[in-house]
XYZ file of N, CA, C and O in Angstrom:
848
model
N -57.622 -2.716 23.932
C -56.992 -2.939 22.620
C -55.617 -3.552 22.822
O -54.900 -3.201 23.737
N -55.260 -4.477 21.964
C -53.967 -5.156 22.042
C -52.941 -4.441 21.189
O -53.311 -3.690 20.316
N -51.668 -4.719 21.412
C -50.637 -4.118 20.563
C -49.899 -5.188 19.784
O -49.754 -6.294 20.231
N -49.436 -4.873 18.564
C -48.922 -5.896 17.624
C -47.722 -5.546 16.753
O -47.423 -4.411 16.577
N -47.073 -6.647 16.048
C -46.009 -6.483 15.041
C -46.467 -7.059 13.683
O -46.743 -8.237 13.649
N -46.559 -6.311 12.348
C -46.996 -6.885 11.055
C -45.974 -7.020 9.953
O -44.893 -6.536 10.034
N -46.390 -7.617 8.804
C -45.513 -7.673 7.643
C -46.232 -7.855 6.327
O -47.250 -8.506 6.281
N -45.712 -7.297 5.260
C -46.267 -7.413 3.908
C -45.147 -7.726 2.946
O -44.120 -7.104 3.025
N -45.409 -8.554 2.027
C -44.450 -9.101 1.086
C -43.657 -10.155 1.862
O -43.926 -11.320 1.733
N -42.712 -9.833 2.665
C -42.153 -10.791 3.621
C -41.858 -9.985 4.870
O -40.968 -9.171 4.850
N -42.569 -10.209 5.949
C -42.300 -9.460 7.149
C -43.289 -9.798 8.241
O -44.093 -10.681 8.088
N -43.242 -9.058 9.355
C -44.159 -9.335 10.456
C -44.380 -8.116 11.314
O -43.620 -7.173 11.259
N -45.465 -8.135 12.107
C -45.829 -6.997 12.949
C -46.169 -7.488 14.344
O -46.785 -8.534 14.508
N -45.761 -6.736 15.343
C -46.024 -7.111 16.733
C -47.013 -6.142 17.352
O -46.929 -4.945 17.153
N -47.955 -6.662 18.147
C -48.937 -5.832 18.837
C -49.106 -6.316 20.258
O -48.872 -7.475 20.565
N -49.554 -5.439 21.169
C -49.713 -5.869 22.562
C -50.840 -5.147 23.271
O -51.520 -4.335 22.674
N -51.056 -5.437 24.568
C -52.319 -5.298 25.286
C -52.969 -3.973 25.628
O -52.389 -2.920 25.543
N -54.271 -4.044 26.005
C -55.121 -2.889 26.213
C -54.743 -2.027 27.401
O -55.129 -0.867 27.479
N -54.005 -2.588 28.343
C -53.661 -1.821 29.537
C -52.380 -1.012 29.361
O -51.918 -0.348 30.284
N -51.792 -1.059 28.162
C -50.574 -0.308 27.915
C -50.867 1.118 27.517
O -51.933 1.453 27.021
N -49.869 1.991 27.718
C -50.003 3.363 27.248
C -50.052 3.356 25.723
O -49.361 2.576 25.082
N -50.890 4.214 25.113
C -51.000 4.206 23.658
C -49.696 4.583 22.982
O -48.930 5.392 23.484
N -49.452 3.974 21.814
C -48.273 4.324 21.040
C -48.569 5.592 20.263
O -49.672 6.099 20.261
N -47.554 6.094 19.534
C -47.719 7.380 18.880
C -48.437 7.310 17.541
O -48.437 8.251 16.803
N -48.969 6.162 17.194
C -49.680 6.033 15.931
C -51.148 6.393 16.120
O -51.768 5.988 17.097
N -51.708 7.139 15.186
C -53.116 7.505 15.268
C -54.017 6.379 14.780
O -55.194 6.343 15.107
N -53.493 5.474 13.994
C -54.293 4.386 13.459
C -54.185 3.150 14.354
O -53.353 3.081 15.245
N -55.054 2.181 14.101
C -55.023 0.926 14.840
C -55.350 -0.208 13.876
O -55.795 0.014 12.749
N -55.104 -1.439 14.329
C -55.308 -2.609 13.498
C -56.320 -3.549 14.135
O -56.536 -3.515 15.356
N -56.912 -4.404 13.316
C -57.789 -5.450 13.840
C -57.595 -6.719 13.025
O -57.256 -6.667 11.835
N -57.781 -7.856 13.678
C -57.743 -9.154 13.003
C -59.006 -9.892 13.405
O -59.288 -10.057 14.595
N -59.768 -10.333 12.407
C -61.082 -10.927 12.635
C -61.100 -12.379 12.170
O -60.515 -12.724 11.140
N -61.830 -13.222 12.903
C -62.059 -14.606 12.530
C -63.552 -14.882 12.672
O -64.147 -14.560 13.703
N -64.148 -15.454 11.647
C -65.587 -15.724 11.699
C -65.939 -16.888 10.792
O -65.289 -17.101 9.762
N -66.955 -17.637 11.171
C -67.490 -18.688 10.319
C -68.601 -18.081 9.467
O -69.615 -17.625 9.996
N -68.394 -18.080 8.152
C -69.328 -17.460 7.216
C -69.697 -18.458 6.119
O -68.948 -19.412 5.869
N -70.811 -18.231 5.435
C -71.099 -19.062 4.263
C -69.972 -18.951 3.247
O -69.372 -17.879 3.085
N -69.653 -20.055 2.577
C -68.552 -20.061 1.610
C -68.751 -18.995 0.538
O -67.793 -18.351 0.105
N -69.990 -18.778 0.145
C -70.276 -17.773 -0.889
C -69.916 -16.372 -0.399
O -69.369 -15.561 -1.144
N -70.211 -16.089 0.874
C -69.898 -14.772 1.441
C -68.390 -14.552 1.483
O -67.888 -13.487 1.125
N -67.648 -15.579 1.915
C -66.190 -15.463 1.990
C -65.583 -15.273 0.605
O -64.705 -14.419 0.404
N -66.040 -16.072 -0.357
C -65.499 -15.985 -1.708
C -65.757 -14.601 -2.310
O -64.879 -14.024 -2.960
N -66.944 -14.065 -2.088
C -67.274 -12.737 -2.619
C -66.408 -11.668 -1.963
O -65.909 -10.756 -2.629
N -66.213 -11.786 -0.648
C -65.412 -10.791 0.071
C -63.959 -10.821 -0.376
O -63.296 -9.778 -0.425
N -63.444 -12.008 -0.717
C -62.060 -12.095 -1.195
C -61.932 -11.568 -2.622
O -60.930 -10.954 -2.976
N -62.954 -11.804 -3.443
C -62.918 -11.346 -4.828
C -63.190 -9.850 -4.947
O -62.593 -9.163 -5.782
N -64.080 -9.345 -4.100
C -64.446 -7.931 -4.138
C -64.467 -7.366 -2.717
O -65.524 -7.070 -2.165
N -63.307 -7.227 -2.102
C -63.242 -6.757 -0.711
C -63.637 -5.284 -0.596
O -63.521 -4.527 -1.570
N -64.106 -4.872 0.579
C -64.412 -3.451 0.786
C -63.167 -2.603 0.555
O -62.075 -2.959 0.997
N -63.318 -1.505 -0.143
C -62.204 -0.615 -0.438
C -62.174 0.546 0.545
O -63.206 0.940 1.099
N -60.976 1.097 0.743
C -60.849 2.243 1.644
C -61.709 3.412 1.176
O -62.227 4.181 2.000
N -61.898 3.540 -0.118
C -62.721 4.627 -0.655
C -64.205 4.417 -0.399
O -65.001 5.348 -0.503
N -64.579 3.188 -0.027
C -65.983 2.866 0.200
C -66.351 2.782 1.677
O -67.529 2.853 2.023
N -65.361 2.595 2.533
C -65.616 2.418 3.972
C -64.915 3.537 4.737
O -63.684 3.578 4.792
N -65.670 4.470 5.324
C -65.054 5.574 6.072
C -64.138 5.069 7.183
O -64.522 4.213 7.983
N -62.904 5.568 7.191
C -61.969 5.207 8.250
C -61.148 3.962 7.994
O -60.218 3.660 8.743
N -61.447 3.220 6.919
C -60.648 2.045 6.568
C -59.417 2.501 5.785
O -59.534 3.200 4.790
N -58.234 2.092 6.234
C -56.991 2.501 5.596
C -56.353 1.389 4.768
O -55.677 1.663 3.775
N -56.557 0.149 5.174
C -55.966 -0.991 4.460
C -56.648 -2.254 4.964
O -57.042 -2.342 6.131
N -56.790 -3.263 4.095
C -57.418 -4.506 4.535
C -56.996 -5.679 3.660
O -56.654 -5.514 2.488
N -57.029 -6.875 4.249
C -56.789 -8.128 3.543
C -57.909 -9.098 3.922
O -58.156 -9.341 5.107
N -58.597 -9.646 2.911
C -59.650 -10.637 3.124
C -59.103 -12.004 2.726
O -58.606 -12.186 1.610
N -59.193 -12.985 3.634
C -58.529 -14.270 3.429
C -59.385 -15.424 3.952
O -60.281 -15.227 4.768
N -59.071 -16.625 3.488
C -59.717 -17.832 3.981
C -58.788 -18.535 4.968
O -57.572 -18.573 4.783
N -59.367 -19.113 6.002
C -58.605 -19.800 7.045
C -57.802 -20.954 6.447
O -58.256 -21.644 5.531
N -56.606 -21.158 6.975
C -55.724 -22.235 6.531
C -55.102 -22.871 7.766
O -54.573 -22.170 8.631
N -55.165 -24.175 7.865
C -54.600 -24.857 9.020
C -53.088 -24.927 8.914
O -52.544 -25.449 7.939
N -52.397 -24.398 9.913
C -50.939 -24.423 9.910
C -50.419 -25.856 9.862
O -50.926 -26.729 10.563
N -49.408 -26.072 9.037
C -48.785 -27.376 8.971
C -49.535 -28.412 8.150
O -49.096 -29.554 8.050
N -50.667 -28.032 7.532
C -51.449 -28.989 6.753
C -50.777 -29.255 5.408
O -49.973 -28.446 4.932
N -51.093 -30.392 4.754
C -50.513 -30.689 3.438
C -50.817 -29.580 2.433
O -51.853 -28.921 2.517
N -49.914 -29.396 1.483
C -50.079 -28.320 0.495
C -51.379 -28.457 -0.276
O -52.081 -27.463 -0.515
N -51.722 -29.669 -0.657
C -52.985 -29.910 -1.361
C -53.904 -30.689 -0.431
O -53.747 -31.908 -0.258
N -54.831 -29.995 0.208
C -55.757 -30.626 1.139
C -56.890 -29.667 1.452
O -56.744 -28.447 1.299
N -58.045 -30.177 1.918
C -59.165 -29.310 2.288
C -58.816 -28.348 3.418
O -59.416 -27.280 3.548
N -57.831 -28.726 4.258
C -57.444 -27.870 5.379
C -56.664 -26.635 4.943
O -56.528 -25.678 5.685
N -56.146 -26.665 3.699
C -55.272 -25.584 3.246
C -56.049 -24.320 2.919
O -55.507 -23.218 2.995
N -57.320 -24.462 2.533
C -58.137 -23.284 2.250
C -59.576 -23.594 2.635
O -60.259 -24.344 1.952
N -60.042 -23.005 3.741
C -61.365 -23.287 4.277
C -62.246 -22.045 4.111
O -62.219 -21.131 4.940
N -63.032 -22.046 3.057
C -63.828 -20.853 2.730
C -64.852 -20.505 3.796
O -65.229 -19.340 3.938
N -65.311 -21.483 4.536
C -66.328 -21.198 5.553
C -65.731 -20.590 6.825
O -66.458 -20.233 7.745
N -64.415 -20.500 6.860
C -63.738 -19.841 7.984
C -62.974 -18.655 7.410
O -62.006 -18.831 6.682
N -63.402 -17.482 7.771
C -62.940 -16.254 7.123
C -62.051 -15.449 8.061
O -62.300 -15.360 9.269
N -60.982 -14.876 7.503
C -60.077 -14.018 8.276
C -59.991 -12.650 7.601
O -59.974 -12.556 6.372
N -59.935 -11.615 8.422
C -59.906 -10.244 7.888
C -58.940 -9.415 8.723
O -59.100 -9.266 9.941
N -57.897 -8.920 8.074
C -56.902 -8.067 8.735
C -57.073 -6.654 8.199
O -57.136 -6.449 6.981
N -57.157 -5.665 9.079
C -57.438 -4.310 8.602
C -56.738 -3.261 9.462
O -56.440 -3.479 10.641
N -56.473 -2.138 8.812
C -55.947 -0.961 9.501
C -57.016 0.131 9.453
O -57.632 0.359 8.407
N -57.230 0.775 10.590
C -58.308 1.750 10.720
C -57.771 3.096 11.191
O -56.760 3.172 11.881
N -58.506 4.115 10.848
C -58.157 5.461 11.304
C -58.265 5.555 12.820
O -57.433 6.174 13.480
N -59.281 4.915 13.373
C -59.473 4.877 14.828
C -60.495 3.789 15.156
O -61.073 3.159 14.265
N -60.737 3.569 16.443
C -61.674 2.520 16.859
C -63.111 2.844 16.469
O -63.911 1.936 16.225
N -63.459 4.113 16.414
C -64.816 4.486 15.998
C -65.098 4.005 14.580
O -66.208 3.550 14.275
N -64.101 4.085 13.704
C -64.272 3.623 12.325
C -64.537 2.119 12.289
O -65.400 1.647 11.539
N -63.801 1.375 13.104
C -64.018 -0.070 13.177
C -65.418 -0.370 13.727
O -66.128 -1.234 13.198
N -65.818 0.333 14.767
C -67.154 0.115 15.343
C -68.246 0.366 14.304
O -69.216 -0.402 14.210
N -68.107 1.436 13.535
C -69.112 1.735 12.511
C -69.169 0.629 11.464
O -70.242 0.240 11.003
N -67.997 0.120 11.073
C -67.927 -0.952 10.094
C -68.655 -2.197 10.600
O -69.438 -2.816 9.867
N -68.419 -2.560 11.849
C -69.038 -3.758 12.415
C -70.542 -3.597 12.594
O -71.283 -4.589 12.582
N -70.986 -2.374 12.751
C -72.406 -2.124 12.997
C -73.221 -1.900 11.726
O -74.418 -2.207 11.694
N -72.592 -1.372 10.668
C -73.393 -0.935 9.528
C -73.006 -1.535 8.178
O -73.834 -1.577 7.262
N -71.769 -2.002 8.002
C -71.368 -2.564 6.714
C -71.777 -4.032 6.646
O -71.732 -4.756 7.634
N -72.162 -4.482 5.464
C -72.639 -5.861 5.306
C -71.609 -6.879 5.777
O -71.924 -7.806 6.525
N -70.356 -6.716 5.334
C -69.320 -7.650 5.765
C -69.019 -7.468 7.243
O -68.809 -8.440 7.971
N -69.007 -6.221 7.706
C -68.735 -5.963 9.111
C -69.748 -6.609 10.034
O -69.396 -7.178 11.076
N -71.008 -6.542 9.676
C -72.062 -7.173 10.485
C -71.847 -8.685 10.534
O -72.009 -9.310 11.584
N -71.461 -9.269 9.396
C -71.175 -10.704 9.373
C -69.974 -11.034 10.262
O -69.995 -12.011 11.020
N -68.944 -10.202 10.208
C -67.759 -10.429 11.037
C -68.045 -10.255 12.523
O -67.383 -10.863 13.371
N -69.029 -9.424 12.849
C -69.337 -9.159 14.260
C -69.877 -10.397 14.971
O -69.917 -10.438 16.200
N -70.283 -11.407 14.208
C -70.755 -12.652 14.821
C -69.598 -13.538 15.261
O -69.805 -14.542 15.945
N -68.380 -13.190 14.839
C -67.206 -13.980 15.186
C -66.381 -13.334 16.291
O -66.906 -12.721 17.213
N -65.058 -13.440 16.161
C -64.109 -12.954 17.171
C -63.139 -12.008 16.500
O -62.805 -12.165 15.324
N -62.680 -11.011 17.242
C -61.624 -10.151 16.696
C -60.787 -9.573 17.826
O -61.204 -9.529 18.990
N -59.594 -9.131 17.472
C -58.702 -8.469 18.417
C -58.329 -7.114 17.846
O -58.146 -6.965 16.629
N -58.233 -6.106 18.709
C -57.845 -4.755 18.301
C -56.408 -4.527 18.752
O -56.061 -4.806 19.898
N -55.601 -3.989 17.852
C -54.164 -3.948 18.099
C -53.571 -2.567 17.865
O -53.998 -1.840 16.966
N -52.583 -2.254 18.669
C -51.732 -1.088 18.453
C -50.385 -1.577 17.946
O -49.814 -2.525 18.480
N -49.889 -0.925 16.926
C -48.632 -1.330 16.312
C -47.448 -1.063 17.241
O -47.344 0.004 17.842
N -46.538 -2.062 17.326
C -45.308 -1.903 18.107
C -44.064 -1.855 17.227
O -43.260 -0.947 17.346
N -43.890 -2.872 16.366
C -42.716 -2.868 15.504
C -42.944 -3.788 14.325
O -43.867 -4.592 14.319
N -42.079 -3.636 13.312
C -42.167 -4.501 12.143
C -40.836 -5.197 11.922
O -39.782 -4.727 12.340
N -40.940 -6.337 11.254
C -39.767 -7.081 10.799
C -39.860 -7.179 9.278
O -40.912 -7.526 8.742
N -38.801 -6.871 8.580
C -38.829 -6.946 7.132
C -39.477 -5.717 6.515
O -39.765 -4.727 7.184
N -39.734 -5.805 5.208
C -40.317 -4.692 4.480
C -41.832 -4.835 4.422
O -42.356 -5.937 4.322
N -42.521 -3.707 4.470
C -43.982 -3.676 4.422
C -44.419 -2.791 3.268
O -44.769 -1.635 3.447
N -44.410 -3.360 2.077
C -44.766 -2.574 0.897
C -46.199 -2.075 0.968
O -46.525 -1.002 0.461
N -47.072 -2.840 1.599
C -48.474 -2.441 1.685
C -48.729 -1.442 2.813
O -49.784 -0.807 2.857
N -47.778 -1.313 3.731
C -47.903 -0.371 4.851
C -46.585 0.407 4.967
O -45.863 0.302 5.957
N -46.261 1.199 3.971
C -44.932 1.807 3.888
C -44.623 2.842 4.957
O -43.458 3.148 5.198
N -45.648 3.387 5.613
C -45.403 4.440 6.591
C -45.098 3.909 7.988
O -44.751 4.681 8.885
N -45.221 2.593 8.196
C -44.970 2.048 9.529
C -43.480 2.097 9.854
O -42.649 1.641 9.070
N -43.122 2.632 11.018
C -41.704 2.674 11.404
C -41.224 1.290 11.825
O -42.028 0.376 12.020
N -39.942 1.134 11.974
C -39.410 -0.136 12.462
C -39.922 -0.397 13.868
O -40.267 -1.527 14.218
N -40.029 0.641 14.651
C -40.467 0.498 16.043
C -41.289 1.704 16.450
O -41.014 2.829 16.048
N -42.319 1.459 17.282
C -43.148 2.552 17.799
C -43.442 2.290 19.270
O -44.037 1.280 19.627
N -43.008 3.187 20.133
C -43.280 3.035 21.559
C -42.348 2.068 22.257
O -41.421 1.500 21.670
N -42.595 1.869 23.543
C -41.802 0.973 24.379
C -42.699 -0.122 24.936
O -43.915 0.021 24.994
N -42.089 -1.224 25.379
C -42.882 -2.311 25.929
C -42.056 -3.136 26.892
O -40.836 -3.103 26.898
N -42.766 -3.900 27.717
C -42.160 -4.835 28.650
C -42.096 -6.184 27.942
O -43.116 -6.688 27.463
N -40.930 -6.792 27.869
C -40.788 -8.047 27.125
C -41.564 -9.197 27.767
O -41.743 -10.243 27.140
N -42.052 -9.000 28.992
C -42.803 -10.066 29.657
C -44.296 -10.027 29.316
O -45.026 -10.964 29.635
N -44.744 -8.964 28.669
C -46.173 -8.869 28.384
C -46.559 -9.672 27.147
O -45.737 -9.931 26.275
N -47.825 -10.100 27.059
C -48.280 -10.868 25.892
C -48.311 -10.015 24.640
O -48.351 -8.786 24.711
N -48.306 -10.683 23.477
C -48.278 -9.947 22.219
C -48.966 -10.748 21.123
O -49.170 -11.957 21.232
N -49.326 -10.036 20.077
C -49.871 -10.647 18.859
C -48.868 -10.422 17.735
O -48.337 -9.325 17.586
N -48.613 -11.459 16.944
C -47.744 -11.326 15.774
C -48.558 -11.623 14.518
O -49.286 -12.611 14.458
N -48.439 -10.748 13.539
C -49.145 -10.908 12.265
C -48.110 -10.859 11.149
O -47.256 -9.967 11.136
N -48.175 -11.809 10.235
C -47.313 -11.750 9.055
C -48.183 -11.745 7.808
O -49.265 -12.330 7.789
N -47.698 -11.067 6.777
C -48.356 -11.041 5.474
C -47.303 -11.291 4.407
O -46.209 -10.743 4.477
N -47.632 -12.104 3.448
C -46.735 -12.359 2.319
C -47.540 -12.292 1.029
O -48.623 -12.876 0.934
N -47.022 -11.562 0.065
C -47.652 -11.472 -1.252
C -46.631 -11.944 -2.271
O -45.619 -11.282 -2.495
N -46.888 -13.099 -2.871
C -45.890 -13.769 -3.697
C -46.313 -13.865 -5.158
O -47.494 -13.971 -5.473
N -45.300 -13.883 -6.027
C -45.530 -14.189 -7.432
C -45.509 -15.712 -7.582
O -44.886 -16.424 -6.795
N -46.182 -16.225 -8.586
C -46.305 -17.675 -8.763
C -44.966 -18.406 -8.750
O -44.854 -19.465 -8.125
N -43.907 -17.907 -9.402
C -42.628 -18.629 -9.358
C -42.032 -18.730 -7.953
O -41.165 -19.584 -7.707
N -42.454 -17.871 -7.036
C -41.913 -17.895 -5.675
C -42.613 -18.911 -4.773
O -42.098 -19.241 -3.705
N -43.788 -19.398 -5.185
C -44.595 -20.253 -4.315
C -43.902 -21.554 -3.894
O -43.925 -21.891 -2.706
N -43.291 -22.314 -4.801
C -42.667 -23.574 -4.370
C -41.620 -23.376 -3.278
O -41.599 -24.113 -2.293
N -40.772 -22.369 -3.450
C -39.742 -22.124 -2.439
C -40.367 -21.663 -1.125
O -39.952 -22.098 -0.050
N -41.389 -20.808 -1.218
C -42.072 -20.319 -0.015
C -42.692 -21.473 0.760
O -42.574 -21.562 1.988
N -43.363 -22.383 0.046
C -43.999 -23.518 0.701
C -42.969 -24.462 1.301
O -43.158 -24.992 2.398
N -41.849 -24.666 0.598
C -40.810 -25.574 1.096
C -40.217 -25.066 2.402
O -40.088 -25.829 3.371
N -39.858 -23.784 2.449
C -39.228 -23.235 3.640
C -40.243 -22.813 4.699
O -39.903 -22.703 5.882
N -41.479 -22.581 4.271
C -42.489 -22.127 5.223
C -43.070 -23.228 6.083
O -43.470 -22.984 7.228
N -43.133 -24.455 5.557
C -43.728 -25.557 6.317
C -43.059 -25.787 7.674
O -43.731 -25.929 8.691
N -41.710 -25.872 7.745
C -41.075 -26.062 9.062
C -41.383 -24.925 10.033
O -41.552 -25.152 11.234
N -41.466 -23.695 9.513
C -41.784 -22.554 10.377
C -43.222 -22.665 10.884
O -43.508 -22.394 12.049
N -44.135 -23.092 10.013
C -45.531 -23.287 10.416
C -45.608 -24.272 11.584
O -46.294 -24.029 12.575
N -44.900 -25.398 11.440
C -44.939 -26.420 12.499
C -44.306 -25.902 13.778
O -44.772 -26.217 14.888
N -43.245 -25.099 13.647
C -42.585 -24.544 14.829
C -43.524 -23.620 15.589
O -43.671 -23.732 16.816
N -44.182 -22.699 14.880
C -45.095 -21.754 15.532
C -46.270 -22.495 16.151
O -46.695 -22.203 17.275
N -46.821 -23.480 15.426
C -47.993 -24.208 15.902
C -47.720 -24.970 17.192
O -48.564 -25.021 18.091
N -46.520 -25.555 17.287
C -46.201 -26.389 18.450
C -45.421 -25.648 19.529
O -45.122 -26.225 20.584
N -45.092 -24.382 19.303
C -44.276 -23.636 20.261
C -45.041 -23.424 21.576
O -46.206 -22.998 21.566
N -44.423 -23.724 22.723
C -45.110 -23.549 24.010
C -45.422 -22.094 24.343
O -46.230 -21.820 25.236
N -44.797 -21.162 23.612
C -45.046 -19.751 23.881
C -46.302 -19.207 23.229
O -46.726 -18.084 23.522
N -46.931 -19.971 22.329
C -48.139 -19.496 21.660
C -49.386 -20.039 22.347
O -49.428 -21.194 22.782
N -50.403 -19.195 22.436
C -51.699 -19.644 22.950
C -52.700 -19.818 21.805
O -53.732 -20.449 21.980
N -52.389 -19.261 20.646
C -53.198 -19.432 19.450
C -52.304 -19.191 18.241
O -51.540 -18.229 18.213
N -52.378 -20.061 17.251
C -51.575 -19.895 16.031
C -52.380 -20.426 14.850
O -52.864 -21.557 14.877
N -52.525 -19.600 13.826
C -53.280 -20.014 12.644
C -52.757 -19.270 11.424
O -51.919 -18.378 11.527
N -53.279 -19.635 10.271
C -52.868 -19.003 9.023
C -54.092 -18.774 8.151
O -55.177 -19.312 8.407
N -53.920 -17.965 7.114
C -54.992 -17.685 6.175
C -54.374 -17.392 4.817
O -53.197 -17.039 4.721
N -55.160 -17.537 3.748
C -54.617 -17.320 2.415
C -55.715 -16.870 1.456
O -56.884 -17.045 1.699
N -55.255 -16.247 0.360
C -56.133 -15.885 -0.746
C -55.385 -16.191 -2.029
O -54.292 -15.651 -2.258
N -55.913 -17.084 -2.842
C -55.197 -17.447 -4.075
C -54.985 -16.237 -4.978
O -55.797 -15.302 -4.963
N -53.878 -16.250 -5.738
C -52.941 -17.376 -5.796
C -51.761 -17.278 -4.845
O -51.156 -18.287 -4.521
N -51.404 -16.086 -4.365
C -50.156 -15.967 -3.627
C -50.181 -15.077 -2.410
O -49.150 -14.496 -2.049
N -51.319 -14.960 -1.734
C -51.417 -14.104 -0.546
C -51.574 -14.965 0.700
O -52.495 -15.782 0.781
N -50.679 -14.766 1.659
C -50.677 -15.577 2.874
C -50.547 -14.682 4.109
O -49.927 -13.626 4.065
N -51.111 -15.167 5.208
C -50.993 -14.454 6.477
C -50.907 -15.468 7.607
O -51.504 -16.545 7.530
N -50.149 -15.139 8.637
C -50.184 -15.923 9.870
C -50.569 -14.998 11.010
O -50.314 -13.787 10.975
N -51.196 -15.572 12.008
C -51.653 -14.819 13.175
C -51.365 -15.667 14.398
O -51.749 -16.833 14.461
N -50.662 -15.110 15.365
C -50.350 -15.869 16.573
C -50.378 -14.966 17.803
O -50.003 -13.797 17.742
N -50.853 -15.534 18.891
C -50.865 -14.846 20.180
C -49.812 -15.506 21.061
O -49.798 -16.729 21.215
N -48.937 -14.690 21.634
C -47.800 -15.188 22.403
C -47.927 -14.817 23.873
O -48.413 -13.735 24.202
N -47.435 -15.703 24.713
C -47.473 -15.443 26.158
C -46.610 -14.257 26.532
O -46.900 -13.550 27.498
N -45.549 -14.029 25.759
C -44.683 -12.883 26.038
C -43.966 -12.442 24.765
O -43.735 -13.251 23.854
N -43.608 -11.171 24.725
C -42.822 -10.650 23.606
C -41.449 -11.316 23.578
O -40.904 -11.584 22.507
N -40.911 -11.612 24.751
C -39.600 -12.249 24.824
C -39.586 -13.589 24.091
O -38.667 -13.881 23.321
N -40.624 -14.415 24.292
C -40.678 -15.717 23.635
C -40.855 -15.573 22.125
O -40.274 -16.326 21.339
N -41.659 -14.597 21.728
C -41.891 -14.390 20.299
C -40.617 -13.941 19.588
O -40.243 -14.489 18.548
N -39.916 -12.971 20.164
C -38.708 -12.462 19.518
C -37.578 -13.498 19.550
O -36.761 -13.559 18.628
N -37.534 -14.336 20.571
C -36.530 -15.403 20.627
C -36.744 -16.373 19.468
O -35.778 -16.836 18.834
N -38.006 -16.685 19.164
C -38.307 -17.569 18.054
C -37.910 -16.921 16.728
O -37.298 -17.553 15.859
N -38.228 -15.636 16.556
C -37.917 -14.915 15.314
C -36.414 -14.908 15.052
O -35.961 -15.106 13.923
N -35.629 -14.704 16.109
C -34.166 -14.594 15.946
C -33.452 -15.943 16.063
O -32.223 -15.998 16.065
N -34.224 -17.038 16.185
C -33.619 -18.357 16.250
C -32.965 -18.684 17.583
O -32.104 -19.558 17.651
N -33.381 -18.000 18.647
C -32.801 -18.238 19.966
C -33.689 -19.106 20.840
O -33.391 -19.315 22.017
N -34.784 -19.610 20.273
C -35.701 -20.447 21.039
C -35.121 -21.827 21.242
O -34.397 -22.351 20.391
N -35.460 -22.461 22.372
C -34.992 -23.822 22.643
C -35.819 -24.868 21.904
O -35.450 -26.049 21.860
N -36.937 -24.452 21.332
C -37.834 -25.417 20.665
C -37.241 -25.817 19.315
O -36.789 -24.946 18.562
């Protein structure tokens, strides 16, 4: 399982690798990517599985893949056939059951996913209010996953898109990332997901200390 950093409303979360000692959180996170029929993705975004319906599910976001740095109005901005799912689970057994027995989980099992332990957050996380600023210790040289979530009101979208585009291009072209992508759900839900060669490179970018 990997360890990570998240965010909701405006923020981010860091996670990092399976060989690390577990952090003090009992829950874990997962991020899934899968190619699904457009109808399946649209239904999952409109009527996502609820925590009350899926044992062990604590929180989830269902989104469509979005190409980082793409024009605001373009087919690349929302790709229904490429589905992203970010979720918080009570434990790994709950995630395994979901992938094996739930309709959406079985569909997601045909794709790729990463399992994450929470390390720290940046900004406020209204959707995950119990997450501390920091959990556990880590080596800044180890790889990490960064997840961001933003939930915006319609009047905030123009400003978000204006200031977000340069950041999208920076993350996409940064030599410290091995994978960088985004996802969205209309009208105002956005997420980014990136895998970094090291926590040091990721945090340098966040604090504006990167040479890129």
